[in-house]
Coordinates of C-alpha atoms in Angstrom, one line a residue:
X568 CA -145.8 278.3 9.1
X569 CA -149.0 279.9 7.9
X570 CA -152.4 279.1 9.1
X571 CA -154.8 277.7 6.5
X572 CA -158.4 276.4 6.6
X573 CA -158.5 272.8 7.7
X574 CA -159.6 270.4 5.0
X575 CA -162.5 268.2 6.4
X576 CA -161.0 264.9 7.5
X577 CA -157.4 266.0 7.0
X578 CA -154.8 264.0 8.9
X579 CA -151.1 263.4 9.0
X580 CA -151.2 261.8 5.6
X581 CA -152.5 265.1 4.1
X582 CA -149.7 266.9 6.0
X583 CA -147.1 264.6 4.4
X584 CA -148.4 265.2 0.9
X585 CA -148.8 268.9 1.5
X586 CA -145.2 269.1 2.7
X587 CA -143.7 267.2 -0.2
X588 CA -145.8 269.4 -2.5
X589 CA -144.5 272.6 -0.8
X590 CA -140.8 271.5 -1.0
X591 CA -141.1 271.0 -4.7
X592 CA -140.8 267.2 -4.9
X593 CA -141.8 266.0 -8.3
X594 CA -142.1 262.4 -7.2
X595 CA -142.8 260.2 -4.2
X596 CA -141.0 256.9 -4.5
X597 CA -142.8 254.3 -2.4
X598 CA -142.1 250.8 -1.4
X599 CA -145.4 250.0 0.2
X600 CA -146.0 249.6 3.9
X601 CA -149.2 249.4 6.0
X602 CA -148.4 252.8 7.6
X603 CA -148.9 254.7 4.4
X604 CA -152.7 254.4 4.1
X605 CA -153.1 258.0 5.3
X606 CA -150.9 259.2 2.5
X607 CA -152.6 257.0 -0.1
X608 CA -156.0 258.4 1.0
X609 CA -154.7 262.0 0.7
X610 CA -153.4 261.3 -2.8
X611 CA -156.7 259.6 -3.8
X612 CA -158.6 262.6 -2.5
X613 CA -156.3 265.1 -4.3
X614 CA -156.6 263.2 -7.6
X615 CA -160.3 263.1 -7.3
X616 CA -160.6 266.8 -6.5
X617 CA -157.9 268.0 -9.0
X618 CA -155.6 269.3 -6.3
X619 CA -151.8 269.3 -6.8
X620 CA -149.6 266.5 -5.5
X621 CA -146.3 264.9 -6.4
X622 CA -146.5 262.0 -8.8
X623 CA -146.6 258.8 -6.8
X624 CA -144.6 255.7 -7.9
X625 CA -145.8 252.4 -6.5
X626 CA -142.7 250.3 -6.4
X627 CA -142.2 246.7 -5.1
X628 CA -138.8 246.8 -3.5
X629 CA -137.0 249.2 -1.2
X630 CA -133.8 249.3 -3.3
X631 CA -135.9 250.1 -6.4
X632 CA -137.6 253.0 -4.6
X633 CA -134.4 254.5 -3.1
X634 CA -132.3 253.7 -6.2
X635 CA -134.7 255.4 -8.5
X636 CA -134.8 258.5 -6.3
X637 CA -131.0 258.4 -6.5
X638 CA -130.9 258.2 -10.3
X639 CA -133.5 261.0 -10.6
X640 CA -131.5 263.2 -8.1
X641 CA -128.2 262.7 -10.0
X642 CA -129.7 264.4 -12.9
X643 CA -132.2 266.9 -11.4
X644 CA -130.3 267.7 -8.2
X645 CA -133.4 268.4 -6.1
X646 CA -134.7 266.4 -3.1
X647 CA -137.6 264.0 -3.7
X648 CA -139.7 261.9 -1.3
X649 CA -139.1 258.2 -0.5
X650 CA -141.5 256.2 1.6
X651 CA -140.3 252.9 3.1
X652 CA -141.9 250.5 5.6
X653 CA -141.1 250.7 9.3
X654 CA -137.7 249.5 10.4
X655 CA -137.5 246.4 8.2
X656 CA -138.1 248.4 5.0
X657 CA -135.5 251.0 6.1
X658 CA -133.0 248.2 6.7
X659 CA -133.8 246.6 3.4
X660 CA -133.3 249.9 1.6
X661 CA -130.3 251.0 3.7
X662 CA -127.6 250.0 1.2
X663 CA -129.3 252.2 -1.4
X664 CA -129.7 255.1 1.1
X665 CA -126.0 254.8 1.9
X666 CA -125.3 254.8 -1.9
X667 CA -127.2 258.1 -2.1
X668 CA -125.1 259.5 0.7
X669 CA -121.9 258.5 -1.1
X670 CA -123.2 259.9 -4.4
X671 CA -124.2 263.2 -2.8
X672 CA -127.9 263.0 -3.8
X673 CA -130.5 264.9 -1.8
X674 CA -133.7 263.1 -0.8
X675 CA -136.1 262.8 2.2
X676 CA -136.5 259.2 3.2
X677 CA -139.3 258.3 5.6
X678 CA -140.7 255.3 7.4
X679 CA -142.7 254.7 10.5
X680 CA -143.1 253.1 13.9
X681 CA -145.9 252.8 16.5
X682 CA -145.8 254.8 19.7
X683 CA -148.9 253.4 21.4
X684 CA -149.1 249.7 20.4
X685 CA -152.8 249.8 20.6
X686 CA -152.9 251.1 24.2
X687 CA -153.6 254.7 23.3
X688 CA -156.7 256.6 22.1
X689 CA -157.7 256.7 18.5
X690 CA -157.4 254.1 15.8
X691 CA -155.7 250.8 16.5
X692 CA -152.3 250.8 14.6
X693 CA -152.3 247.0 14.5
X694 CA -150.6 244.2 16.5
X695 CA -147.8 243.8 13.9
X696 CA -146.1 246.8 15.4
X697 CA -146.0 245.2 18.9
X698 CA -144.9 241.8 17.6
X699 CA -142.6 242.4 14.6
X700 CA -142.0 245.8 13.2
X701 CA -140.7 248.1 16.0
X702 CA -137.0 248.5 17.0
X703 CA -135.5 249.8 20.2
X704 CA -134.8 253.5 20.0
X705 CA -136.8 254.0 16.9
X706 CA -135.8 253.6 13.2
X707 CA -134.3 257.1 13.2
X708 CA -131.5 255.8 15.4
X709 CA -130.5 253.0 13.0
X710 CA -130.6 255.5 10.0
X711 CA -128.1 257.8 11.6
X712 CA -124.9 256.1 10.3
X713 CA -126.0 256.1 6.6
X714 CA -127.9 259.4 6.3
X715 CA -126.9 263.1 6.6
X716 CA -129.5 263.8 9.2
X717 CA -132.0 261.6 11.0
X718 CA -134.9 262.5 13.3
X719 CA -138.4 261.8 14.4
X720 CA -141.6 263.8 13.7
X721 CA -143.2 263.8 17.1
X722 CA -146.3 265.9 16.3
X723 CA -148.6 266.3 13.4
X724 CA -148.4 270.0 14.0
X725 CA -144.7 270.1 13.3
X726 CA -144.7 267.4 10.6
X727 CA -144.9 269.6 7.5
X728 CA -142.0 271.8 8.6
X729 CA -140.0 268.8 9.7
X730 CA -140.3 267.5 6.2
X731 CA -139.3 270.9 4.8
X732 CA -136.4 271.0 7.2
X733 CA -135.2 267.5 6.2
X734 CA -135.5 268.6 2.5
X735 CA -133.5 271.8 3.1
X736 CA -130.8 269.9 5.0
X737 CA -130.5 267.2 2.4
X738 CA -130.1 269.8 -0.3
X739 CA -127.3 271.8 1.3
X740 CA -123.6 270.8 0.8
X741 CA -122.7 268.1 1.2
X742 CA -125.9 267.0 -0.3
X743 CA -127.3 263.6 0.8
X744 CA -130.3 261.8 2.2
X745 CA -132.1 262.9 5.3
X746 CA -134.4 260.5 7.2
X747 CA -137.6 261.2 9.1
X748 CA -139.4 258.7 11.3
X749 CA -143.1 259.5 11.2
X750 CA -145.1 257.4 13.7
X751 CA -148.3 255.9 12.4
X752 CA -150.3 257.6 15.2
X753 CA -149.0 261.0 13.9
X754 CA -150.1 260.0 10.4
X755 CA -153.6 259.2 11.7
X756 CA -154.0 262.2 13.9
X757 CA -156.2 265.2 12.8
X758 CA -154.2 267.9 11.1
X759 CA -155.1 271.6 11.5
X760 CA -154.0 272.5 8.0
X761 CA -150.9 274.5 8.8
X762 CA -148.6 273.9 5.9
X763 CA -144.9 274.0 5.3
X764 CA -143.5 277.0 3.4
X765 CA -142.0 276.2 0.0
X766 CA -138.2 275.9 0.0
X767 CA -135.8 277.5 -2.4
X768 CA -132.5 276.3 -3.8
X769 CA -129.5 276.7 -1.5
X770 CA -127.6 280.0 -1.7
X771 CA -124.3 279.9 -3.4
X772 CA -121.0 280.2 -1.5
X773 CA -118.0 282.0 -2.9
X774 CA -114.3 281.9 -2.3
X775 CA -113.2 285.5 -1.8
X776 CA -110.7 287.2 -4.2
X777 CA -108.2 287.3 -1.3
X778 CA -108.4 283.5 -1.3
X779 CA -108.5 282.9 -5.1
X780 CA -105.7 285.3 -6.1
X781 CA -102.9 283.5 -4.3
X782 CA -104.0 280.2 -5.9
X783 CA -104.1 281.8 -9.3
X784 CA -100.5 282.9 -8.7
X785 CA -99.5 279.4 -7.8
X786 CA -101.0 278.1 -11.0
X787 CA -99.2 280.9 -12.9
X788 CA -95.9 279.9 -11.5
X789 CA -96.4 276.1 -11.9
X790 CA -94.5 274.3 -14.5
X791 CA -96.3 271.0 -14.4
X792 CA -99.7 271.4 -12.8
X793 CA -102.4 268.7 -12.9
X794 CA -106.1 268.6 -12.0
X795 CA -107.5 265.5 -10.3
X796 CA -111.3 265.2 -9.9
X797 CA -113.9 262.6 -8.8
X798 CA -117.2 264.5 -8.7
X799 CA -116.8 268.0 -10.2
X800 CA -119.5 267.0 -12.8
X801 CA -122.0 266.2 -10.0
X802 CA -122.3 269.9 -9.2
X803 CA -124.7 272.1 -11.3
X804 CA -122.5 273.7 -13.9
X805 CA -119.4 271.9 -12.6
X806 CA -118.6 270.0 -15.8
X807 CA -118.7 273.1 -18.0
X808 CA -116.8 275.1 -15.4
X809 CA -114.0 272.5 -15.2
X810 CA -113.6 272.5 -19.0
X811 CA -113.3 276.3 -19.1
X812 CA -110.8 276.3 -16.2
X813 CA -108.6 273.6 -17.7
X814 CA -108.7 275.2 -21.1
X815 CA -107.9 278.7 -19.8
X816 CA -104.7 277.5 -18.1
X817 CA -104.0 274.4 -20.3
X818 CA -103.9 272.0 -17.4
X819 CA -104.3 268.2 -17.8
X820 CA -107.2 266.6 -16.0
X821 CA -107.0 263.1 -14.4
X822 CA -110.2 261.3 -13.5
X823 CA -109.1 258.5 -11.2
X824 CA -110.8 255.1 -11.0
X825 CA -112.7 256.5 -8.0
X826 CA -114.5 259.0 -10.2
X827 CA -118.3 258.6 -9.7
X828 CA -119.6 260.6 -12.7
X829 CA -118.4 262.2 -15.9
X830 CA -116.4 265.3 -15.0
X831 CA -114.5 266.2 -18.2
X832 CA -114.8 265.0 -21.8
X833 CA -112.7 261.8 -22.2
X834 CA -112.1 262.7 -25.8
X835 CA -110.6 266.2 -24.9
X836 CA -106.9 266.6 -25.5
X837 CA -106.5 267.7 -21.9
X838 CA -108.0 264.5 -20.5
X839 CA -105.0 262.7 -18.9
X840 CA -106.6 259.3 -18.2
X841 CA -107.3 257.7 -14.9
X842 CA -103.8 257.1 -13.4
X843 CA -102.5 259.7 -11.1
X844 CA -99.3 257.7 -10.7
X845 CA -97.2 259.4 -13.3
X846 CA -97.9 262.8 -11.7
X847 CA -96.9 261.8 -8.2
X848 CA -93.3 262.7 -8.7
X849 CA -93.6 265.0 -11.7
X850 CA -96.3 267.5 -10.8
X851 CA -95.3 270.6 -8.9
X852 CA -99.0 271.6 -8.3
X853 CA -101.9 269.3 -7.8
X854 CA -105.4 270.8 -7.9
X855 CA -107.9 268.4 -6.2
X856 CA -111.3 269.5 -7.5
X857 CA -114.1 267.7 -5.6
X858 CA -111.8 264.8 -4.9
X859 CA -112.5 262.8 -1.8
X860 CA -109.7 260.3 -1.8
X861 CA -107.0 261.0 -4.4
X862 CA -104.2 259.0 -3.1
X863 CA -104.0 255.2 -2.3
X864 CA -102.8 254.1 0.1
X865 CA -103.7 257.4 1.8
X866 CA -100.1 257.8 3.0
X867 CA -98.8 257.9 -0.6
X868 CA -97.8 261.6 -0.7
X869 CA -96.7 263.4 -3.8
X870 CA -93.0 264.0 -3.7
X871 CA -92.8 267.8 -4.4
X872 CA -96.3 269.1 -5.4
X873 CA -98.1 271.9 -3.6
X874 CA -101.7 270.6 -3.1
X875 CA -104.7 272.9 -3.5
X876 CA -108.1 271.5 -2.6
X877 CA -111.1 273.1 -4.4
X878 CA -114.2 271.7 -2.8
X879 CA -117.2 273.3 -1.0
X880 CA -117.0 270.6 1.7
X881 CA -113.5 269.1 1.4
X882 CA -113.6 267.1 4.7
X883 CA -116.5 264.8 4.0
X884 CA -118.2 264.0 7.3
X885 CA -119.3 260.5 6.1
X886 CA -115.9 259.4 5.0
X887 CA -114.3 257.4 7.8
X888 CA -110.6 258.1 6.9
X889 CA -109.6 260.9 4.5
X890 CA -106.2 262.2 3.8
X891 CA -105.7 265.1 1.3
X892 CA -102.3 266.6 2.3
X893 CA -103.8 270.1 1.5
X894 CA -101.6 273.2 1.5
X895 CA -104.5 275.5 0.6
X896 CA -108.3 275.2 0.5
X897 CA -110.8 277.0 -1.6
X898 CA -114.1 276.1 0.0
X899 CA -116.6 278.0 -2.0
X900 CA -119.0 276.5 -4.6
X901 CA -116.8 274.5 -7.0
X902 CA -118.3 275.9 -10.2
X903 CA -118.0 279.5 -9.0
X904 CA -114.5 278.9 -7.8
X905 CA -113.4 277.4 -11.1
X906 CA -115.0 280.3 -13.0
X907 CA -113.1 282.8 -10.9
X908 CA -109.8 281.0 -11.5
X909 CA -110.5 280.8 -15.2
X910 CA -110.9 284.6 -15.4
X911 CA -107.5 285.0 -13.8
X912 CA -105.7 283.1 -16.5
X913 CA -103.7 286.2 -17.5
X914 CA -100.1 287.2 -17.8
X915 CA -99.1 283.6 -18.6
X916 CA -95.7 282.4 -19.7
X917 CA -96.8 281.6 -23.2
X918 CA -93.8 279.4 -24.0
X919 CA -94.3 277.3 -20.9
X920 CA -98.0 277.0 -21.4
X921 CA -97.6 276.1 -25.0
X922 CA -95.0 273.4 -24.1
X923 CA -97.3 272.0 -21.4
X924 CA -100.2 271.8 -23.8
X925 CA -98.1 270.1 -26.4
X926 CA -96.8 267.6 -24.0
X927 CA -100.3 266.7 -22.9
X928 CA -101.6 266.5 -26.4
X929 CA -98.8 264.0 -27.2
X930 CA -99.8 262.0 -24.1
X931 CA -103.4 262.1 -25.2
X932 CA -102.5 261.1 -28.7
X933 CA -100.5 258.2 -27.4
X934 CA -103.5 257.1 -25.3
X935 CA -105.8 257.2 -28.2
X936 CA -103.4 255.2 -30.3
X937 CA -103.2 252.7 -27.4
X938 CA -107.0 252.5 -27.2
X939 CA -107.2 251.9 -30.9
X940 CA -104.6 249.1 -30.8
X941 CA -106.4 247.4 -27.9
X942 CA -109.7 247.6 -29.7
X943 CA -108.1 246.2 -32.9
X944 CA -106.7 243.3 -31.0
X945 CA -110.1 242.7 -29.3
X946 CA -111.8 242.7 -32.7
X947 CA -109.6 239.9 -33.9
X948 CA -109.8 237.8 -30.7
X949 CA -111.7 234.5 -30.5
X950 CA -114.9 235.1 -28.4
X951 CA -116.1 238.5 -27.2
X952 CA -113.5 240.6 -25.4
X953 CA -115.0 243.2 -23.0
X954 CA -113.1 245.9 -24.9
X955 CA -115.1 245.0 -28.0
X956 CA -118.4 245.4 -26.1
X957 CA -117.4 248.9 -24.9
X958 CA -116.0 250.0 -28.2
X959 CA -119.1 248.8 -30.1
X960 CA -121.4 250.7 -27.6
X961 CA -119.4 253.8 -28.2
X962 CA -119.9 253.6 -31.9
X963 CA -123.6 252.9 -31.6
X964 CA -124.2 255.6 -29.1
X965 CA -122.3 258.3 -31.0
X966 CA -124.5 261.4 -31.5
X967 CA -127.4 259.8 -29.5
X968 CA -126.9 262.0 -26.3
X969 CA -127.0 258.8 -24.3
X970 CA -126.4 258.4 -20.6
X971 CA -124.3 255.4 -19.3
X972 CA -124.9 254.1 -15.8
X973 CA -122.2 251.6 -14.9
X974 CA -122.4 248.8 -12.3
X975 CA -119.5 246.7 -13.4
X976 CA -116.5 246.0 -11.2
X977 CA -113.7 244.3 -13.1
X978 CA -114.8 245.9 -16.3
X979 CA -115.4 249.4 -15.0
X980 CA -112.0 250.7 -16.4
X981 CA -112.9 249.2 -19.7
X982 CA -116.2 250.9 -19.8
X983 CA -114.7 254.3 -18.9
X984 CA -111.8 254.0 -21.3
X985 CA -113.6 252.7 -24.3
X986 CA -117.1 254.1 -24.1
X987 CA -115.5 257.6 -23.7
X988 CA -118.5 259.7 -22.6
X989 CA -117.9 263.4 -23.3
X990 CA -121.0 265.4 -22.2
X991 CA -122.4 266.6 -18.9
X992 CA -124.5 264.1 -17.1
X993 CA -123.6 261.3 -19.5
X994 CA -121.9 258.9 -17.1
X995 CA -122.6 257.8 -13.6
X996 CA -121.0 255.0 -11.5
X997 CA -123.2 253.4 -9.0
X998 CA -122.1 254.0 -5.4
X999 CA -122.1 251.8 -2.4
X1000 CA -122.9 248.1 -2.6
X1001 CA -123.8 246.2 -5.7
X1002 CA -127.4 245.6 -6.6
X1003 CA -128.7 249.1 -7.2
X1004 CA -127.8 249.6 -10.9
X1005 CA -131.1 248.9 -12.5
X1006 CA -133.0 251.1 -10.1
X1007 CA -130.5 254.0 -10.5
X1008 CA -130.7 253.7 -14.2
X1009 CA -134.5 253.8 -14.1
X1010 CA -134.3 256.9 -12.0
X1011 CA -131.9 258.5 -14.5
X1012 CA -134.3 257.6 -17.3
X1013 CA -137.2 259.1 -15.3
X1014 CA -135.3 262.4 -15.1
X1015 CA -134.1 262.3 -18.8
X1016 CA -136.9 260.5 -20.7
X1017 CA -135.8 262.0 -24.0
X1018 CA -132.3 260.5 -23.7
X1019 CA -131.3 256.8 -24.2
X1020 CA -130.1 255.3 -20.9
X1021 CA -127.7 252.3 -21.0
X1022 CA -126.9 250.2 -17.9
X1023 CA -123.6 248.3 -18.2
X1024 CA -123.5 245.7 -15.5
X1025 CA -121.6 242.5 -14.6
X1026 CA -123.3 239.2 -14.2
X1027 CA -122.4 239.2 -10.5
X1028 CA -123.9 242.6 -10.0
X1029 CA -127.0 241.6 -12.0
X1030 CA -127.8 238.8 -9.6
X1031 CA -127.6 241.2 -6.6
X1032 CA -130.3 243.4 -8.2
X1033 CA -134.0 243.2 -7.5
X1034 CA -134.5 242.2 -11.1
X1035 CA -138.2 241.3 -11.2
X1036 CA -139.1 244.5 -9.3
X1037 CA -137.0 246.6 -11.5
X1038 CA -138.5 245.2 -14.7
X1039 CA -141.9 245.8 -13.2
X1040 CA -141.1 249.5 -12.6
X1041 CA -139.7 249.8 -16.1
X1042 CA -142.9 248.5 -17.7
X1043 CA -145.3 250.2 -15.2
X1044 CA -143.8 253.7 -15.7
X1045 CA -142.6 253.3 -19.3
X1046 CA -138.9 253.7 -18.6
X1047 CA -137.1 251.7 -21.3
X1048 CA -133.4 250.9 -20.7
X1049 CA -130.7 249.1 -22.6
X1050 CA -129.1 246.7 -20.2
X1051 CA -125.8 245.2 -21.3
X1052 CA -124.5 242.4 -19.2
X1053 CA -120.8 241.8 -19.2
X1054 CA -121.1 238.1 -18.4
X1055 CA -117.9 236.3 -17.6
X1056 CA -119.7 233.6 -15.5
X1057 CA -117.6 234.4 -12.4
X1058 CA -117.3 236.8 -9.5
X1059 CA -114.0 237.9 -11.0
X1060 CA -113.0 240.5 -8.4
X1061 CA -113.4 238.0 -5.6
X1062 CA -111.4 235.4 -7.5
X1063 CA -108.6 237.9 -8.2
X1064 CA -108.4 238.8 -4.5
X1065 CA -108.1 235.2 -3.5
X1066 CA -105.3 234.7 -6.0
X1067 CA -103.6 237.9 -4.9
X1068 CA -103.7 237.0 -1.2
X1069 CA -102.9 233.3 -1.6
X1070 CA -100.9 232.9 -4.8
X1071 CA -99.5 229.5 -3.8
X1072 CA -102.3 228.5 -1.4
X1073 CA -104.5 225.4 -1.3
X1074 CA -107.0 226.8 -3.8
X1075 CA -104.2 227.4 -6.3
X1076 CA -103.0 223.9 -5.8
X1077 CA -106.3 222.1 -6.1
X1078 CA -108.3 224.5 -8.3
X1079 CA -111.0 224.8 -5.6
X1080 CA -112.0 228.5 -6.0
X1081 CA -114.9 229.1 -3.7
X1082 CA -117.3 232.0 -3.7
X1083 CA -116.8 232.8 -7.4
X1084 CA -118.4 230.4 -9.8
X1085 CA -121.5 231.7 -11.6
X1086 CA -121.7 229.1 -14.4
X1087 CA -124.7 227.5 -12.8
X1088 CA -126.9 230.5 -13.4
X1089 CA -129.5 230.3 -16.2
X1090 CA -129.2 232.7 -19.2
X1091 CA -129.7 236.1 -17.6
X1092 CA -131.6 237.7 -20.4
X1093 CA -134.4 235.2 -19.9
X1094 CA -135.6 236.9 -16.7
X1095 CA -136.9 239.7 -18.9
X1096 CA -139.0 237.5 -21.2
X1097 CA -142.2 237.3 -19.0
X1098 CA -142.3 241.1 -19.1
X1099 CA -142.4 241.2 -22.9
X1100 CA -139.0 242.8 -23.1
X1101 CA -136.4 242.5 -25.9
X1102 CA -133.8 239.8 -25.0
X1103 CA -130.7 238.5 -26.6
X1104 CA -127.8 236.3 -25.6
X1105 CA -124.6 236.9 -27.6
X1106 CA -121.5 234.7 -27.6
X1107 CA -119.9 235.4 -31.0
X1108 CA -118.1 238.7 -32.0
X1109 CA -119.8 239.1 -35.4
X1110 CA -123.2 238.8 -33.6
X1111 CA -122.5 241.6 -31.1
X1112 CA -123.1 244.8 -33.1
X1113 CA -126.3 243.5 -34.8
X1114 CA -127.7 242.4 -31.4
X1115 CA -126.9 245.8 -29.8
X1116 CA -128.4 247.6 -32.8
X1117 CA -131.7 245.6 -32.5
X1118 CA -131.7 246.3 -28.8
X1119 CA -131.3 250.0 -29.2
X1120 CA -134.1 250.0 -31.8
X1121 CA -136.4 248.2 -29.3
X1122 CA -135.5 250.8 -26.6
X1123 CA -136.2 253.7 -29.0
X1124 CA -139.6 252.0 -29.6
X1125 CA -140.3 252.0 -25.8
X1126 CA -139.2 248.5 -24.7
X1127 CA -136.4 247.7 -22.3
X1128 CA -133.8 245.5 -23.9
X1129 CA -131.4 243.1 -22.2
X1130 CA -128.4 241.9 -24.0
X1131 CA -126.4 239.2 -22.1
X1132 CA -122.9 239.2 -23.6
X1133 CA -120.8 236.2 -22.8
X1134 CA -117.4 237.8 -22.6
X1135 CA -114.1 236.0 -22.5
X1136 CA -112.6 237.6 -19.3

């Protein structure tokens, strides 16, 4: 801390804004609560006086606030500020905070409580804290299970550096949300002007040559190695480093269904699809690169492969049960480690490497032919097959530098396989529970305003989202999205599980499938009409491409477009 001259009338609200300014937060994402008047006053004063402050986003739902911070952080990889309301607001936003934890997104989430309930000196916090808002032990206790770090700021004098500490902790590996409870009495207390020091990016860790060399030798000796990755592309430079590493050694790359972002170009000849199954008995070396949970069930161990884990924090502390079967660990920064390994791709058995590359190119060619065949069949089908939707999107987005945010369930494999994203930060899968996709996509758009952002979403997931509040944020902050709804009028995944668990049960006998029917919902695109957005409902194959073209044109002109596609399955 450094002493500075006190601003007349400065209080804890000024301390909060000053701290977020110091840590380099570009935005404060706020779902309003009565405790934030001191912050609003500080921002109003700073705007009036021309003083620096993060940009403030006034959002009308906690999931929207946290989800937008998540989407922004996925692209920018730097902690932002999130303000929620007391314990209820924290609970309302908790699913999205947990999603940020799973996605590895840094942010500082804050909310408040009262410590005096009107019985202390100073301004009256209000009776609502005594009656309704407080929770035993404080909100920082309920935040512990779904945040990386959770604490209380107990003094206005330590408040700025507590925010800085939370930001630094959230940014370090494994990145994730930190939570800070800031009591209202602290926000209202006079602040002496001591500010937080600005923070700098985390230092980079490196695996030593003594650790990397033996792994390079294992790769050199392997006949049939494979790379499996879920989140290599989440790290700064990780996508590019993985491409260079795979190409240097000519190793196939599998992105399992659990992949949460784009890690490797799906059009690349070394991309080996999403199924690790064929490699379980064939591979003699499996390189798990940022891969939390490669095998399912967890006890399903490869028959003969040596397993090398390349991950800065391989044992994820927020994963309840994790089995990697590791024989060796390289625990430095993933991009650095991959670059070191790529440099060691020397003295290779040219014939063996050439044969390995040829075998993978043949597999890739077969996969592309299979994709083409499935798409040709979908194009001839009655009604709109989900494959046709994904393939049409791929064609329309080609060369557009688009970003796809996916919140489908039964269609997620279709989206990955047929949209075929191939650039860094071009695909993200929403983590945690359903209902965050719109907010995450808005945050991605906020971070990449020059790029088209497409949200692919199921009709079930759509109904979980805070739709009205998300549309409001889209209009208020000029964040146009293309939202494509894969609408099969059913909670398909729930129905599939019922059928799987009870194939000859009473429901199968009577046709009474509970918990799944969505036919009663109105046309989903209509919810966007009061906001002046572009809306279309499509139920015929020949109408699909023109509708998506019109929608993309509307987005390019600055308007969110919602295309509700009635798919056949």
